[in-house]
Amino acid sequence: MNEYLTDLSFLEKGQPWPPPSEGERLDTYAANRLLWQGRHQDVFRDWARLLREDLGTELLLILNWHRRLSKLWADLLLGDPPTLSVTGGDEEGQAWLQDFLRRSRLVSTAYEVALDISRYGDGLFKAALVGGEAKIYAQPPQYWFPVVSPTNIRKVLAHVIAWQGVGRPRGYVNPQPLLWAEIHQPGLYERRVYLLRPTGDEARRKYVIADWLVDHPDTAFPQETGVEEPLIVQAVGVRASDELYGADDYSDLETLIQEMEIRLGQVSRILDKHADPGMYGPELALERDPYTGIEHFRGGGKYIPVGEGESPPGYMIWNGNLEGAFREIEELKDQLYLISETSPAVFGLMKQGLAESGSALRRLLFAPLKKVNRLRMHFDPALREIVLIANRLEALHSDAPTLEGLNIIWRDGLPVDDGEESQVLLNLRNAGVISRHEAIRERTGWNNADVEAEVNRIEAENATGAANNSTDTNPQTNQTSDGGASGPLESGTTSAT
C-alpha cells in the first residue's frame, strides 16, 4: 500500500526534502513533463538503438502522441465552453457570476487543469483574493503535498503547496536554496519559508530542511480565511478506492509509442540508404582538394575506387522487409487507439469518408466520449466547488452576493449538427414531452431569464401576426387579400372547413 503524509511533521527541521514517500510520484511527474515537451530521448531507456555498422549513429524520431492526447481530452471537455448559471435564477448573483467568469478567465484556467489531469492524473484549482477580487489559478501538481487522515486517505486535512528556489536570507552573503510552503487547511492559510541544506545529491535535488526562517518577509502566520473549505480543490482523473492520486494518460502508452518511434526511425534509415546508394569506379574519378589534399568524388554518396584487375566491392543482398515493418506499425496504432480510448475518427483519419450526421459521428466516437464523460464526472464537482469558494471569499471582503448554488451545462466539444438537434427538439415539443421554454434553453444554452424573454417575444409576434391576418379581409366585398372568398367573421373567431 502506498505511503501518504498524515501530518505536517515532514516540514520539521532535519526532515529530507522532498519527502521520501512522494519520490515515486514526483519522478513520474518529471518524466511525463518531458514527454509532453517532446524530450523522449530523456525518458525512454531504449530510445535510440545503436547501429553498430554506422559507428553508433542514433535514430531520432519523435511522435508526440502525449501532447496530442492531452490536448484532445481538454478540447473535448472544454473546447466548447460549459454554461454556468446561478441556482434559482438569482439575477444579482448571475450578474456577479458573468463578471467573475470574464475577469477570472475561468475557462482558460480550467483548460490548464484538464491538461494536468491528462499529464499527471491530477489537477489543482486554487482560490485567492487579489485587490479585493477573487481569482482562480491552476497549480502544478508537482508542488502539491496533501496531508490525509490516517484512517481515510480520501479525507484531506491540509493541502501543502511547496516549491524550491534561491534567495538571500538575513545573515547570509551568498544565495541559499530555500523552500516556500503554503499550508491550506479548512478556514486557515499559512505561508512558511525554510532554509535547505544540500545532501550532496544536487543532481536529484535532494536536500534536508535546515531551518524555519520565521523572520523572512514572505512568512505569513496562520490566519483565518472566513471560508470553511481549504482554498485548494483537487480535480482527479481515474482512481480506485484505495488511491489518493489519479492515473495519468501516459504510463500505459509508453512502450507502444516508444516502439512506434523506433520502428519508424529504422524504416526511415532503410529508405535513406536506398535513396543514396554508393558507387564504385576507377580512381581517375576522384578529385584532390588543393587545400586539404583529400581525394573525394564529386557526385554525392559513397565512392569506392577500384583499380585495374581488382574485384569490385560486393554487397550482401538483403530484404528490408518494409511490409512487415508497416504491418507492425499499423498493429501498434490499433493498440494505441484501444488503450488510449480513442479512434481514428477523433483525429479526422476516417478512411471510409465522413460521418453523414451528428449521431453517426457520435457512434464512431463512442469510446472517446465515454472517457470524457468519466473525466467530467470528477471535473464538474471540482469546478463547482472552486467557483463557490471564490464567491464566498470575495463576498466576505466586498458587497458581492453570496451564491446558493451553481448549475453547469456541459457540451461534448463535437461539431453541432444544427438540423438534427433542432429536429429532435421539435419532435419532443410536438409530442408534448418538453415545453417551448425547455426546447429553447436546450438549443441555445441561455439562462432562464433570457429564455423567458424570448418566449414572450415569440408570443407577441404570434399575436401580432394573428391580428394582421384578421384585418387583411376587405369588409365591403368579404374578399381576403389573396382574392379568396370568405364569410362574415367576428373578431376572435375562425371559420370551420
Coordinates of C-alpha atoms in Angstrom, one line a residue:
M1 CA 0.0 0.0 0.0
N2 CA 1.3 3.5 -0.8
E3 CA 2.5 5.7 2.0
Y4 CA 0.9 9.1 2.4
L5 CA 1.6 12.1 4.5
T6 CA -0.6 12.1 7.6
D7 CA 0.7 15.2 9.4
L8 CA 2.9 18.3 9.0
S9 CA 6.0 16.7 10.6
F10 CA 7.6 16.4 7.1
L11 CA 8.2 20.2 7.3
E12 CA 10.1 20.0 10.5
K13 CA 13.8 20.7 10.9
G14 CA 16.1 17.8 9.8
Q15 CA 13.5 16.2 7.5
P16 CA 14.6 15.3 4.0
W17 CA 13.2 17.2 1.1
P18 CA 11.3 16.2 -1.0
P19 CA 9.5 13.7 1.4
P20 CA 10.6 10.1 0.5
S21 CA 7.0 8.9 0.3
E22 CA 6.4 11.3 -2.6
G23 CA 9.6 10.4 -4.6
E24 CA 8.0 8.0 -7.0
R25 CA 5.1 10.3 -7.7
L26 CA 7.4 13.3 -8.4
D27 CA 9.6 11.2 -10.6
T28 CA 6.6 10.2 -12.7
Y29 CA 5.5 13.8 -12.9
A30 CA 9.0 14.8 -14.1
A31 CA 9.1 12.1 -16.8
N32 CA 5.6 12.9 -18.0
R33 CA 6.5 16.6 -18.3
L34 CA 9.5 15.7 -20.5
L35 CA 7.2 13.5 -22.7
W36 CA 4.8 16.4 -23.0
Q37 CA 7.7 18.6 -24.1
G38 CA 8.8 16.1 -26.7
R39 CA 12.0 15.2 -25.0
H40 CA 11.5 11.5 -25.4
Q41 CA 15.2 10.7 -25.5
D42 CA 15.5 11.8 -21.9
V43 CA 12.8 9.3 -20.8
F44 CA 12.8 6.2 -22.9
R45 CA 15.5 3.8 -21.9
D46 CA 15.6 2.0 -25.3
W47 CA 15.0 5.3 -27.1
A48 CA 17.9 5.1 -29.6
R49 CA 19.0 1.6 -30.6
L50 CA 22.7 1.9 -31.7
L51 CA 23.6 1.0 -35.2
R52 CA 26.8 -0.9 -35.0
E53 CA 27.8 -0.7 -38.6
D54 CA 27.3 3.1 -38.6
L55 CA 29.7 3.6 -35.6
G56 CA 27.0 4.5 -33.1
T57 CA 24.7 6.6 -35.3
E58 CA 21.4 7.1 -33.4
L59 CA 17.8 7.0 -34.7
L60 CA 16.0 10.2 -33.6
L61 CA 12.3 10.4 -34.5
I62 CA 9.7 11.8 -32.1
L63 CA 5.9 11.1 -32.3
N64 CA 4.5 13.4 -29.7
W65 CA 1.3 11.5 -29.1
H66 CA 1.4 12.5 -25.5
R67 CA 0.8 16.2 -26.2
R68 CA -1.8 15.4 -28.8
L69 CA -3.8 13.2 -26.5
S70 CA -3.7 15.7 -23.6
K71 CA -5.0 18.5 -25.8
L72 CA -7.7 16.1 -27.3
W73 CA -9.2 15.4 -23.9
A74 CA -9.0 19.1 -22.8
D75 CA -10.6 20.1 -26.1
L76 CA -13.5 17.6 -25.8
L77 CA -14.1 18.7 -22.2
L78 CA -13.7 22.5 -22.5
G79 CA -13.2 23.4 -26.2
D80 CA -16.9 24.1 -26.4
P81 CA -17.1 26.0 -23.0
P82 CA -19.8 25.0 -20.5
T83 CA -22.5 27.3 -19.5
L84 CA -22.6 28.3 -15.8
S85 CA -25.7 29.8 -14.1
V86 CA -26.8 30.5 -10.6
T87 CA -29.3 28.2 -9.0
G88 CA -32.8 29.7 -8.5
G89 CA -32.5 32.4 -11.2
D90 CA -30.9 35.0 -8.9
E91 CA -30.4 37.9 -11.2
E92 CA -27.9 39.7 -8.9
G93 CA -25.9 36.5 -8.5
Q94 CA -26.0 35.8 -12.2
A95 CA -24.6 39.3 -13.0
W96 CA -21.8 38.7 -10.5
L97 CA -21.1 35.3 -12.0
Q98 CA -20.8 36.6 -15.5
D99 CA -18.5 39.4 -14.4
F100 CA -16.4 36.9 -12.5
L101 CA -16.1 34.5 -15.4
R102 CA -14.9 37.3 -17.6
R103 CA -12.2 38.8 -15.3
S104 CA -11.0 35.4 -13.9
R105 CA -10.6 33.7 -17.3
L106 CA -12.1 30.6 -15.7
V107 CA -12.4 28.5 -18.8
S108 CA -8.7 29.1 -19.7
T109 CA -7.7 28.1 -16.2
A110 CA -9.9 25.1 -16.3
Y111 CA -8.3 24.0 -19.6
E112 CA -4.9 24.1 -17.9
V113 CA -6.2 21.9 -15.1
A114 CA -7.6 19.5 -17.6
L115 CA -4.2 19.2 -19.3
D116 CA -2.6 18.5 -15.9
I117 CA -5.2 15.7 -15.3
S118 CA -4.1 14.0 -18.5
R119 CA -0.4 14.6 -17.9
Y120 CA -0.2 13.8 -14.2
G121 CA -3.5 12.2 -13.2
D122 CA -4.4 15.2 -11.0
G123 CA -5.2 18.9 -11.5
L124 CA -5.5 21.6 -8.9
F125 CA -7.6 24.8 -8.6
K126 CA -6.5 27.5 -6.1
A127 CA -8.7 30.4 -5.0
A128 CA -7.1 33.6 -3.8
L129 CA -8.1 37.2 -3.0
V130 CA -6.2 39.9 -5.1
G131 CA -7.1 43.5 -4.6
G132 CA -10.5 42.7 -3.1
E133 CA -11.4 40.4 -6.0
A134 CA -11.4 36.6 -6.1
K135 CA -9.1 34.8 -8.5
I136 CA -8.8 31.2 -9.5
Y137 CA -5.4 29.7 -10.6
A138 CA -4.2 26.4 -11.8
Q139 CA -1.5 24.9 -9.5
P140 CA 1.2 22.4 -10.8
P141 CA 0.6 19.0 -9.1
Q142 CA 4.4 18.6 -8.6
Y143 CA 4.2 21.3 -5.9
W144 CA 1.3 19.6 -4.1
F145 CA 1.7 17.6 -0.9
P146 CA -1.6 16.6 0.6
V147 CA -1.9 15.6 4.2
V148 CA -4.6 13.0 4.7
S149 CA -6.3 11.3 7.7
P150 CA -4.6 8.2 8.9
T151 CA -7.9 6.4 8.8
N152 CA -9.2 7.7 5.5
I153 CA -6.9 8.7 2.7
R154 CA -9.8 10.5 0.9
K155 CA -10.1 13.0 3.7
V156 CA -7.5 15.7 3.1
L157 CA -6.6 17.5 6.3
A158 CA -4.3 20.1 4.7
H159 CA -3.0 21.0 1.2
V160 CA 0.6 22.0 1.2
I161 CA 1.8 23.8 -1.9
A162 CA 5.7 23.9 -1.7
W163 CA 8.3 24.9 -4.2
Q164 CA 12.1 25.4 -4.2
G165 CA 14.0 28.4 -5.1
V166 CA 17.1 30.5 -4.3
G167 CA 17.2 33.6 -2.1
R168 CA 19.5 35.5 0.2
P169 CA 18.0 35.3 3.7
R170 CA 19.1 37.6 6.5
G171 CA 22.6 36.9 7.8
Y172 CA 23.8 35.2 4.5
V173 CA 26.0 36.8 1.9
N174 CA 25.6 34.3 -0.8
P175 CA 22.3 33.0 -2.3
Q176 CA 20.9 29.9 -0.5
P177 CA 18.5 27.2 -1.5
L178 CA 15.1 27.9 0.0
L179 CA 11.7 26.2 0.3
W180 CA 8.4 28.2 0.2
A181 CA 5.4 26.3 1.6
E182 CA 1.8 27.4 1.6
I183 CA -0.4 25.4 4.1
H184 CA -4.1 25.4 3.3
Q185 CA -6.4 24.0 5.9
P186 CA -10.2 24.4 6.4
G187 CA -10.6 28.0 7.2
L188 CA -6.9 28.7 7.7
Y189 CA -4.0 29.8 5.5
E190 CA -0.3 29.9 6.4
R191 CA 3.0 30.5 4.5
R192 CA 6.4 29.4 5.6
V193 CA 9.9 29.8 4.3
Y194 CA 12.6 27.2 5.0
L195 CA 16.4 27.1 4.6
L196 CA 17.5 24.0 2.8
R197 CA 20.9 22.2 3.2
P198 CA 22.2 20.2 0.2
T199 CA 22.9 16.5 0.8
G200 CA 25.5 16.0 -2.0
D201 CA 22.9 14.7 -4.4
E202 CA 22.1 18.0 -6.1
A203 CA 21.5 16.3 -9.4
R204 CA 18.3 14.8 -7.9
R205 CA 17.6 17.9 -5.9
K206 CA 17.8 16.1 -2.6
Y207 CA 18.0 18.4 0.5
V208 CA 17.4 18.5 4.2
I209 CA 15.3 21.2 5.9
A210 CA 17.9 23.2 7.9
D211 CA 15.8 25.9 9.5
W212 CA 12.4 27.6 9.5
L213 CA 13.0 31.3 8.6
V214 CA 10.4 32.8 10.8
D215 CA 11.6 36.4 10.2
H216 CA 11.6 36.0 6.4
P217 CA 9.4 38.7 4.7
D218 CA 7.4 36.1 2.8
T219 CA 6.3 34.4 6.1
A220 CA 2.6 34.6 6.9
F221 CA 1.5 33.2 10.2
P222 CA -1.9 31.3 10.4
Q223 CA -4.8 33.5 9.5
E224 CA -8.5 32.8 9.0
T225 CA -9.9 32.9 5.5
G226 CA -13.5 33.1 6.5
V227 CA -14.3 30.2 4.2
E228 CA -15.0 26.7 5.7
E229 CA -13.2 24.8 3.0
P230 CA -9.5 24.9 2.0
L231 CA -8.7 27.2 -0.9
I232 CA -7.3 24.3 -2.9
V233 CA -9.5 21.9 -4.8
Q234 CA -8.3 18.7 -6.4
A235 CA -9.7 17.6 -9.8
V236 CA -8.7 14.0 -10.1
G237 CA -8.6 11.6 -13.0
V238 CA -9.4 7.9 -12.8
R239 CA -8.6 6.3 -9.5
A240 CA -9.6 3.3 -7.4
S241 CA -11.0 3.2 -3.9
D242 CA -7.6 2.7 -2.3
E243 CA -5.8 5.5 -4.2
L244 CA -5.5 9.3 -3.5
Y245 CA -3.9 10.3 -6.7
G246 CA -5.4 9.8 -10.2
A247 CA -3.9 7.8 -13.1
D248 CA -2.2 9.7 -15.9
D249 CA -2.8 9.1 -19.6
Y250 CA 0.9 8.5 -20.5
S251 CA 2.1 5.5 -18.4
D252 CA 0.1 2.8 -20.2
L253 CA 1.2 4.1 -23.6
E254 CA 4.9 4.4 -23.0
T255 CA 6.1 1.2 -24.5
L256 CA 3.8 1.4 -27.5
I257 CA 4.9 4.9 -28.5
Q258 CA 8.5 4.0 -27.9
E259 CA 8.3 1.0 -30.2
M260 CA 6.5 3.0 -32.9
E261 CA 9.2 5.7 -32.8
I262 CA 12.0 3.1 -33.1
R263 CA 10.3 1.2 -35.9
L264 CA 9.6 4.3 -37.9
G265 CA 13.1 5.5 -37.4
Q266 CA 14.5 2.2 -38.7
V267 CA 12.2 2.3 -41.7
S268 CA 13.4 5.9 -42.4
R269 CA 17.0 4.7 -42.2
I270 CA 16.4 1.9 -44.8
L271 CA 14.7 4.3 -47.2
D272 CA 17.6 6.8 -46.8
K273 CA 20.1 4.1 -47.8
H274 CA 18.2 3.2 -50.9
A275 CA 17.8 6.9 -51.8
D276 CA 21.6 7.5 -51.6
P277 CA 23.4 4.4 -52.9
G278 CA 27.2 4.0 -53.0
M279 CA 29.2 3.8 -56.2
Y280 CA 32.5 2.2 -57.4
G281 CA 34.8 3.0 -60.3
P282 CA 38.3 4.0 -61.3
E283 CA 40.5 6.2 -59.2
L284 CA 40.6 8.7 -62.1
A285 CA 37.1 9.8 -61.0
L286 CA 38.4 11.2 -57.7
E287 CA 39.4 14.8 -57.3
R288 CA 42.0 16.1 -54.9
D289 CA 41.2 19.1 -52.8
P290 CA 44.0 21.6 -53.3
Y291 CA 43.8 22.9 -49.7
T292 CA 43.4 19.6 -47.7
G293 CA 44.9 17.1 -50.1
I294 CA 42.0 14.8 -49.5
E295 CA 40.6 12.9 -52.5
H296 CA 36.8 12.9 -52.9
F297 CA 34.2 12.1 -55.5
R298 CA 32.0 15.0 -56.7
G299 CA 28.7 13.3 -57.0
G300 CA 27.2 12.5 -53.6
G301 CA 27.1 9.2 -51.7
K302 CA 30.0 6.9 -51.0
Y303 CA 32.5 6.2 -53.8
I304 CA 34.9 3.2 -53.7
P305 CA 37.8 3.4 -56.1
V306 CA 38.7 0.1 -57.9
G307 CA 42.0 -0.4 -59.7
E308 CA 42.6 -2.4 -62.8
G309 CA 42.4 -6.1 -62.1
E310 CA 40.8 -5.6 -58.7
S311 CA 37.5 -7.1 -57.9
P312 CA 34.6 -4.6 -57.5
P313 CA 33.1 -4.4 -54.0
G314 CA 30.2 -6.7 -53.3
Y315 CA 27.1 -6.3 -51.2
M316 CA 25.1 -8.9 -49.4
I317 CA 21.6 -9.0 -51.0
W318 CA 19.1 -8.3 -48.2
N319 CA 15.4 -7.5 -47.9
G320 CA 14.5 -4.6 -45.7
N321 CA 11.1 -6.3 -45.1
L322 CA 9.3 -3.0 -45.0
E323 CA 5.9 -4.6 -45.5
G324 CA 6.4 -6.4 -42.2
A325 CA 7.5 -3.2 -40.5
F326 CA 4.5 -1.3 -41.7
R327 CA 2.2 -4.1 -40.6
E328 CA 3.7 -3.9 -37.1
I329 CA 3.2 -0.1 -37.1
E330 CA -0.4 -0.5 -38.0
E331 CA -0.9 -3.0 -35.3
L332 CA 0.8 -0.7 -32.8
K333 CA -1.5 2.1 -33.9
D334 CA -4.6 -0.1 -33.3
Q335 CA -3.3 -1.0 -29.8
L336 CA -2.7 2.7 -29.2
Y337 CA -6.3 3.6 -30.1
L338 CA -7.6 0.8 -27.9
I339 CA -5.6 1.6 -24.8
S340 CA -5.9 5.4 -25.1
E341 CA -9.7 5.0 -25.7
T342 CA -9.5 7.0 -28.9
S343 CA -10.2 6.1 -32.6
P344 CA -9.0 7.3 -36.0
A345 CA -12.2 9.3 -36.3
V346 CA -11.4 11.5 -33.4
F347 CA -8.2 12.6 -35.2
G348 CA -10.0 13.1 -38.5
L349 CA -8.4 9.9 -40.0
M350 CA -11.5 8.1 -41.2
K351 CA -10.6 6.1 -44.3
Q352 CA -14.3 5.4 -45.3
G353 CA -15.3 9.0 -45.6
L354 CA -17.0 11.5 -43.3
A355 CA -19.9 10.7 -41.0
E356 CA -23.2 11.8 -42.5
S357 CA -24.8 13.1 -39.3
G358 CA -24.0 14.1 -35.8
S359 CA -25.4 10.8 -34.4
A360 CA -23.3 8.8 -36.8
L361 CA -20.2 10.7 -35.7
R362 CA -21.1 10.1 -32.0
R363 CA -21.3 6.3 -32.7
L364 CA -17.8 6.4 -34.2
L365 CA -16.6 8.3 -31.1
F366 CA -18.3 6.1 -28.5
A367 CA -15.1 5.3 -26.6
P368 CA -13.6 8.8 -26.5
L369 CA -17.0 10.3 -25.5
K370 CA -17.3 7.8 -22.6
K371 CA -13.8 8.7 -21.4
V372 CA -14.7 12.4 -21.5
N373 CA -17.9 11.7 -19.5
R374 CA -15.7 9.9 -16.9
L375 CA -13.4 12.9 -16.8
R376 CA -16.4 15.3 -16.5
M377 CA -17.8 13.2 -13.6
H378 CA -14.8 14.3 -11.4
F379 CA -14.2 17.7 -13.0
D380 CA -17.8 19.0 -12.6
P381 CA -17.9 19.0 -8.7
A382 CA -14.3 20.4 -8.5
L383 CA -15.2 23.3 -10.8
R384 CA -18.4 23.9 -9.0
E385 CA -16.7 23.9 -5.6
I386 CA -13.8 26.3 -6.5
V387 CA -16.2 28.9 -8.0
L388 CA -18.4 28.8 -4.9
I389 CA -15.3 29.1 -2.7
A390 CA -14.1 32.1 -4.7
N391 CA -17.6 33.7 -4.4
R392 CA -17.7 33.3 -0.6
L393 CA -14.1 34.6 -0.4
E394 CA -15.0 37.8 -2.3
A395 CA -18.3 38.3 -0.6
L396 CA -16.5 38.5 2.8
H397 CA -14.5 41.5 1.6
S398 CA -17.0 43.3 -0.7
D399 CA -20.7 43.7 -1.4
A400 CA -20.7 40.7 -3.8
P401 CA -23.8 38.5 -3.4
T402 CA -23.3 35.0 -2.0
L403 CA -24.3 32.3 -4.4
E404 CA -26.6 29.5 -3.1
G405 CA -25.6 27.0 -5.8
L406 CA -24.3 26.6 -9.3
N407 CA -25.6 24.9 -12.4
I408 CA -23.2 23.8 -15.2
I409 CA -24.4 22.7 -18.6
W410 CA -21.6 20.7 -20.4
R411 CA -21.1 20.1 -24.1
D412 CA -19.2 17.3 -25.8
G413 CA -16.9 19.5 -27.9
L414 CA -18.1 17.9 -31.2
P415 CA -19.4 19.9 -34.2
V416 CA -23.0 20.7 -33.7
D417 CA -25.5 19.2 -36.3
D418 CA -28.0 22.0 -36.1
G419 CA -30.6 20.4 -38.3
E420 CA -30.5 17.1 -36.4
E421 CA -30.7 18.7 -33.0
S422 CA -33.5 21.1 -34.0
Q423 CA -35.5 18.2 -35.4
V424 CA -35.1 16.2 -32.2
L425 CA -36.3 19.1 -30.1
L426 CA -39.1 19.8 -32.5
N427 CA -40.3 16.2 -32.3
L428 CA -40.2 16.3 -28.5
R429 CA -42.1 19.6 -28.4
N430 CA -44.8 18.3 -30.8
A431 CA -45.1 15.2 -28.7
G432 CA -45.7 17.2 -25.6
V433 CA -42.6 15.8 -23.8
I434 CA -40.9 19.1 -23.3
S435 CA -42.1 22.7 -23.1
R436 CA -41.2 25.5 -25.5
H437 CA -39.2 27.1 -22.7
E438 CA -37.1 23.9 -22.3
A439 CA -36.7 23.4 -26.0
I440 CA -35.2 27.0 -26.4
R441 CA -33.0 26.5 -23.4
E442 CA -31.6 23.2 -24.7
R443 CA -31.0 24.6 -28.2
T444 CA -29.4 27.9 -27.1
G445 CA -27.9 27.3 -23.7
W446 CA -29.4 30.5 -22.4
N447 CA -30.3 31.2 -18.8
N448 CA -33.9 31.2 -17.6
A449 CA -34.4 34.9 -17.8
D450 CA -33.2 35.1 -21.4
V451 CA -35.4 32.1 -22.4
E452 CA -38.4 33.7 -20.8
A453 CA -37.8 37.0 -22.6
E454 CA -37.5 35.1 -25.9
V455 CA -40.8 33.2 -25.2
N456 CA -42.5 36.5 -24.6
R457 CA -41.2 37.9 -27.9
I458 CA -42.4 34.8 -29.8
E459 CA -45.9 35.1 -28.2
A460 CA -46.0 38.8 -29.0
E461 CA -45.1 38.2 -32.6
N462 CA -47.6 35.4 -33.0
A463 CA -50.3 37.7 -31.5
T464 CA -49.3 40.5 -33.9
G465 CA -49.4 38.1 -36.9
A466 CA -52.9 36.8 -35.9
A467 CA -54.2 40.4 -35.6
N468 CA -52.7 41.3 -39.0
N469 CA -54.3 38.3 -40.6
S470 CA -57.8 39.1 -39.2
T471 CA -57.6 42.7 -40.6
D472 CA -56.5 41.6 -44.0
T473 CA -60.1 41.0 -45.0
N474 CA -62.0 43.5 -47.2
P475 CA -65.2 44.4 -45.2
Q476 CA -67.1 45.5 -48.3
T477 CA -66.6 42.5 -50.6
N478 CA -65.8 39.9 -48.0
Q479 CA -62.7 39.0 -50.1
T480 CA -59.4 38.2 -48.4
S481 CA -56.3 39.9 -49.6
D482 CA -55.4 36.9 -51.8
G483 CA -58.8 37.0 -53.5
G484 CA -60.4 34.0 -51.8
A485 CA -64.0 34.1 -50.7
S486 CA -64.8 34.5 -47.0
G487 CA -67.9 34.6 -45.0
P488 CA -68.5 37.3 -42.4
L489 CA -66.2 36.6 -39.4
E490 CA -66.4 38.2 -36.0
S491 CA -63.2 39.3 -34.3
G492 CA -61.5 36.5 -32.4
T493 CA -63.4 33.7 -34.3
T494 CA -62.3 31.3 -37.0
S495 CA -64.1 29.6 -39.8
A496 CA -64.6 25.9 -39.9
T497 CA -63.9 23.9 -43.0

